[in-house]
Amino acid sequence: MKYLKICIHILIVIFLTVLTQVGGLIWITVFGFFKYRKSAWSKRKRLLSFSVIYLLCVAFIVPNLAPLNHRKALPAFDEYLAPHNLGYVLLCRNYVHDDLHYNLVEASKGFEANYGIPVTYLDAGFPFIDGFPLLPHLSHNDGRKIDLAFIYQDASVKTTNDNPSLLGYGVYEEPLEGEVNQPQKCKDAGYWQYDYAKYLGFNTDKELEIDLDYTRYLIENLILKTSASKVFIEPHLAQRINLSSNYPNTIRFHGCHAVRHDDHIHLQISK
């Protein structure tokens, strides 16, 4: 029984570390304290203590330590730049390098001022340690990459910052007839993982369609204001939005080894 408890704790630490980077360390600290003090507190009270301490660390300690690694947290509630849901903030997946932070914030302010639409971000990066992977992403490991949501129209053709997916991923803008069907090419080549995000995004069944014009304005604004070195977007969608010809060195295909990018925008800056 003792070894089973140890294995469970190890699995929890691994899970929290993979998911949040800092959660595993906080778990060890809190439960190690109770173990050291030989506290008689119930499991419920210990979990409650962990939850409270975790939230306090995420809100106050981590944001103040992250600048030591040249990272800053993106805003959680600002009217011009905000996460698709607060999970990205609570899981410490909203950190970017100083350079990207400043330029992204300024670009978002300008976009919201001109078009009245806030910029919505998804996964960015963790607060500490260059090279630490932000799973399931392959490259979000240095604070210089971020995923952003498309801009959509609702059923009344009104522009909105809502999203058809609970997590912001997995609801694809499928290729139309005559467009390059890169997703099918990748799957035919054996890259089974290419569209697995459709099982993870949790479709909300909202009647939303991508707003091509405003999404193009957003991407162009971001490229210019952040000096983006790469923007990953599915080839058929880049063609439909009319981006590839205007920014041939920036708009890129990410490769079949990654996942589909017709549900979000991947932006990165160079070192």
PDB file of C-alpha atoms in Angstrom, residues 151-270:
ATOM      1  CA  ILE A 151     -11.692  35.733 -35.906  1.00  0.00           C
ATOM      2  CA  TYR A 152     -15.152  34.369 -36.601  1.00  0.00           C
ATOM      3  CA  GLN A 153     -18.612  35.418 -37.745  1.00  0.00           C
ATOM      4  CA  ASP A 154     -21.767  34.211 -36.047  1.00  0.00           C
ATOM      5  CA  ALA A 155     -24.972  33.066 -37.741  1.00  0.00           C
ATOM      6  CA  SER A 156     -26.043  36.684 -38.323  1.00  0.00           C
ATOM      7  CA  VAL A 157     -22.705  37.396 -40.069  1.00  0.00           C
ATOM      8  CA  LYS A 158     -21.583  39.546 -37.167  1.00  0.00           C
ATOM      9  CA  THR A 159     -17.883  39.537 -36.306  1.00  0.00           C
ATOM     10  CA  THR A 160     -17.173  38.008 -32.922  1.00  0.00           C
ATOM     11  CA  ASN A 161     -14.245  36.914 -30.758  1.00  0.00           C
ATOM     12  CA  ASP A 162     -16.130  33.748 -29.849  1.00  0.00           C
ATOM     13  CA  ASN A 163     -14.753  30.361 -30.891  1.00  0.00           C
ATOM     14  CA  PRO A 164     -16.386  27.115 -32.065  1.00  0.00           C
ATOM     15  CA  SER A 165     -14.124  25.060 -29.777  1.00  0.00           C
ATOM     16  CA  LEU A 166     -13.979  25.024 -25.991  1.00  0.00           C
ATOM     17  CA  LEU A 167     -10.164  24.934 -26.052  1.00  0.00           C
ATOM     18  CA  GLY A 168      -9.719  26.907 -29.267  1.00  0.00           C
ATOM     19  CA  TYR A 169      -8.331  23.895 -31.138  1.00  0.00           C
ATOM     20  CA  GLY A 170      -9.792  21.086 -33.202  1.00  0.00           C
ATOM     21  CA  VAL A 171     -12.590  22.704 -35.222  1.00  0.00           C
ATOM     22  CA  TYR A 172     -11.066  22.888 -38.693  1.00  0.00           C
ATOM     23  CA  GLU A 173     -11.708  25.080 -41.718  1.00  0.00           C
ATOM     24  CA  GLU A 174     -11.786  22.226 -44.221  1.00  0.00           C
ATOM     25  CA  PRO A 175     -10.328  22.593 -47.740  1.00  0.00           C
ATOM     26  CA  LEU A 176     -12.821  23.572 -50.416  1.00  0.00           C
ATOM     27  CA  GLU A 177     -12.990  22.061 -53.866  1.00  0.00           C
ATOM     28  CA  GLY A 178     -10.018  23.243 -55.909  1.00  0.00           C
ATOM     29  CA  GLU A 179      -7.875  24.058 -52.867  1.00  0.00           C
ATOM     30  CA  VAL A 180      -4.779  22.152 -51.808  1.00  0.00           C
ATOM     31  CA  ASN A 181      -5.843  19.378 -49.437  1.00  0.00           C
ATOM     32  CA  GLN A 182      -2.699  19.158 -47.345  1.00  0.00           C
ATOM     33  CA  PRO A 183      -4.399  17.373 -44.422  1.00  0.00           C
ATOM     34  CA  GLN A 184      -5.346  14.480 -46.680  1.00  0.00           C
ATOM     35  CA  LYS A 185      -1.853  14.382 -48.189  1.00  0.00           C
ATOM     36  CA  CYS A 186      -0.311  14.134 -44.724  1.00  0.00           C
ATOM     37  CA  LYS A 187      -2.682  11.400 -43.612  1.00  0.00           C
ATOM     38  CA  ASP A 188      -2.118   9.479 -46.833  1.00  0.00           C
ATOM     39  CA  ALA A 189       1.617   9.697 -46.128  1.00  0.00           C
ATOM     40  CA  GLY A 190       1.080   7.951 -42.797  1.00  0.00           C
ATOM     41  CA  TYR A 191       1.054  10.909 -40.411  1.00  0.00           C
ATOM     42  CA  TRP A 192      -1.876   9.657 -38.347  1.00  0.00           C
ATOM     43  CA  GLN A 193      -1.517  12.380 -35.705  1.00  0.00           C
ATOM     44  CA  TYR A 194      -2.075  15.226 -38.154  1.00  0.00           C
ATOM     45  CA  ASP A 195      -5.687  15.935 -37.217  1.00  0.00           C
ATOM     46  CA  TYR A 196      -5.896  14.379 -33.753  1.00  0.00           C
ATOM     47  CA  ALA A 197      -6.759  17.780 -32.181  1.00  0.00           C
ATOM     48  CA  LYS A 198     -10.335  17.275 -33.390  1.00  0.00           C
ATOM     49  CA  TYR A 199     -10.707  14.764 -30.550  1.00  0.00           C
ATOM     50  CA  LEU A 200      -9.400  17.213 -27.939  1.00  0.00           C
ATOM     51  CA  GLY A 201     -10.912  20.582 -28.790  1.00  0.00           C
ATOM     52  CA  PHE A 202     -14.465  19.931 -27.598  1.00  0.00           C
ATOM     53  CA  ASN A 203     -16.654  21.368 -30.332  1.00  0.00           C
ATOM     54  CA  THR A 204     -19.237  23.736 -28.840  1.00  0.00           C
ATOM     55  CA  ASP A 205     -21.580  23.345 -31.854  1.00  0.00           C
ATOM     56  CA  LYS A 206     -21.803  27.116 -32.180  1.00  0.00           C
ATOM     57  CA  GLU A 207     -22.700  28.337 -35.654  1.00  0.00           C
ATOM     58  CA  LEU A 208     -19.488  30.184 -36.408  1.00  0.00           C
ATOM     59  CA  GLU A 209     -17.480  30.615 -39.593  1.00  0.00           C
ATOM     60  CA  ILE A 210     -14.048  32.136 -40.029  1.00  0.00           C
ATOM     61  CA  ASP A 211     -14.117  35.818 -40.932  1.00  0.00           C
ATOM     62  CA  LEU A 212     -11.591  35.837 -43.767  1.00  0.00           C
ATOM     63  CA  ASP A 213     -11.150  39.598 -43.995  1.00  0.00           C
ATOM     64  CA  TYR A 214     -10.606  40.289 -40.300  1.00  0.00           C
ATOM     65  CA  THR A 215      -8.423  37.220 -39.888  1.00  0.00           C
ATOM     66  CA  ARG A 216      -6.261  38.487 -42.741  1.00  0.00           C
ATOM     67  CA  TYR A 217      -6.093  41.951 -41.145  1.00  0.00           C
ATOM     68  CA  LEU A 218      -5.096  40.345 -37.867  1.00  0.00           C
ATOM     69  CA  ILE A 219      -2.313  38.226 -39.372  1.00  0.00           C
ATOM     70  CA  GLU A 220      -0.942  41.119 -41.433  1.00  0.00           C
ATOM     71  CA  ASN A 221      -0.988  43.380 -38.386  1.00  0.00           C
ATOM     72  CA  LEU A 222       0.828  40.781 -36.299  1.00  0.00           C
ATOM     73  CA  ILE A 223       3.468  40.149 -38.945  1.00  0.00           C
ATOM     74  CA  LEU A 224       4.243  43.838 -39.253  1.00  0.00           C
ATOM     75  CA  LYS A 225       4.116  44.782 -35.571  1.00  0.00           C
ATOM     76  CA  THR A 226       5.871  41.749 -34.071  1.00  0.00           C
ATOM     77  CA  SER A 227       8.486  41.228 -36.817  1.00  0.00           C
ATOM     78  CA  ALA A 228       7.289  37.625 -36.999  1.00  0.00           C
ATOM     79  CA  SER A 229       9.782  35.246 -38.545  1.00  0.00           C
ATOM     80  CA  LYS A 230       7.209  32.509 -39.182  1.00  0.00           C
ATOM     81  CA  VAL A 231       3.451  32.166 -39.254  1.00  0.00           C
ATOM     82  CA  PHE A 232       2.136  28.634 -39.609  1.00  0.00           C
ATOM     83  CA  ILE A 233      -1.241  28.215 -41.236  1.00  0.00           C
ATOM     84  CA  GLU A 234      -2.660  25.448 -43.401  1.00  0.00           C
ATOM     85  CA  PRO A 235      -1.813  25.983 -47.118  1.00  0.00           C
ATOM     86  CA  HIS A 236      -5.419  25.933 -48.325  1.00  0.00           C
ATOM     87  CA  LEU A 237      -6.396  28.537 -45.749  1.00  0.00           C
ATOM     88  CA  ALA A 238      -3.416  30.761 -46.498  1.00  0.00           C
ATOM     89  CA  GLN A 239      -4.494  30.597 -50.145  1.00  0.00           C
ATOM     90  CA  ARG A 240      -8.122  31.396 -49.291  1.00  0.00           C
ATOM     91  CA  ILE A 241      -7.173  34.346 -47.100  1.00  0.00           C
ATOM     92  CA  ASN A 242      -4.712  35.510 -49.774  1.00  0.00           C
ATOM     93  CA  LEU A 243      -1.638  35.607 -47.568  1.00  0.00           C
ATOM     94  CA  SER A 244       1.004  33.409 -49.177  1.00  0.00           C
ATOM     95  CA  SER A 245       1.751  35.694 -52.110  1.00  0.00           C
ATOM     96  CA  ASN A 246       2.071  38.794 -49.907  1.00  0.00           C
ATOM     97  CA  TYR A 247       4.347  37.234 -47.270  1.00  0.00           C
ATOM     98  CA  PRO A 248       6.130  34.323 -48.972  1.00  0.00           C
ATOM     99  CA  ASN A 249       9.017  34.286 -46.496  1.00  0.00           C
ATOM    100  CA  THR A 250       6.804  34.416 -43.409  1.00  0.00           C
ATOM    101  CA  ILE A 251       3.731  32.308 -44.143  1.00  0.00           C
ATOM    102  CA  ARG A 252       4.991  28.733 -43.905  1.00  0.00           C
ATOM    103  CA  PHE A 253       3.799  25.153 -43.999  1.00  0.00           C
ATOM    104  CA  HIS A 254       4.679  23.526 -40.685  1.00  0.00           C
ATOM    105  CA  GLY A 255       5.194  20.003 -42.024  1.00  0.00           C
ATOM    106  CA  CYS A 256       3.240  16.785 -41.708  1.00  0.00           C
ATOM    107  CA  HIS A 257       5.088  15.831 -38.519  1.00  0.00           C
ATOM    108  CA  ALA A 258       3.140  18.533 -36.655  1.00  0.00           C
ATOM    109  CA  VAL A 259      -0.656  18.954 -36.526  1.00  0.00           C
ATOM    110  CA  ARG A 260      -3.188  20.825 -38.620  1.00  0.00           C
ATOM    111  CA  HIS A 261      -3.156  24.600 -38.550  1.00  0.00           C
ATOM    112  CA  ASP A 262      -6.546  25.443 -39.998  1.00  0.00           C
ATOM    113  CA  ASP A 263      -7.993  25.908 -36.519  1.00  0.00           C
ATOM    114  CA  HIS A 264      -5.519  28.483 -35.203  1.00  0.00           C
ATOM    115  CA  ILE A 265      -2.590  30.757 -36.090  1.00  0.00           C
ATOM    116  CA  HIS A 266       0.929  29.893 -34.940  1.00  0.00           C
ATOM    117  CA  LEU A 267       3.201  32.937 -34.715  1.00  0.00           C
ATOM    118  CA  GLN A 268       6.850  33.022 -33.748  1.00  0.00           C
ATOM    119  CA  ILE A 269       9.697  35.485 -33.633  1.00  0.00           C
ATOM    120  CA  SER A 270      13.381  34.781 -34.140  1.00  0.00           C
TER     121      SER A 270
END
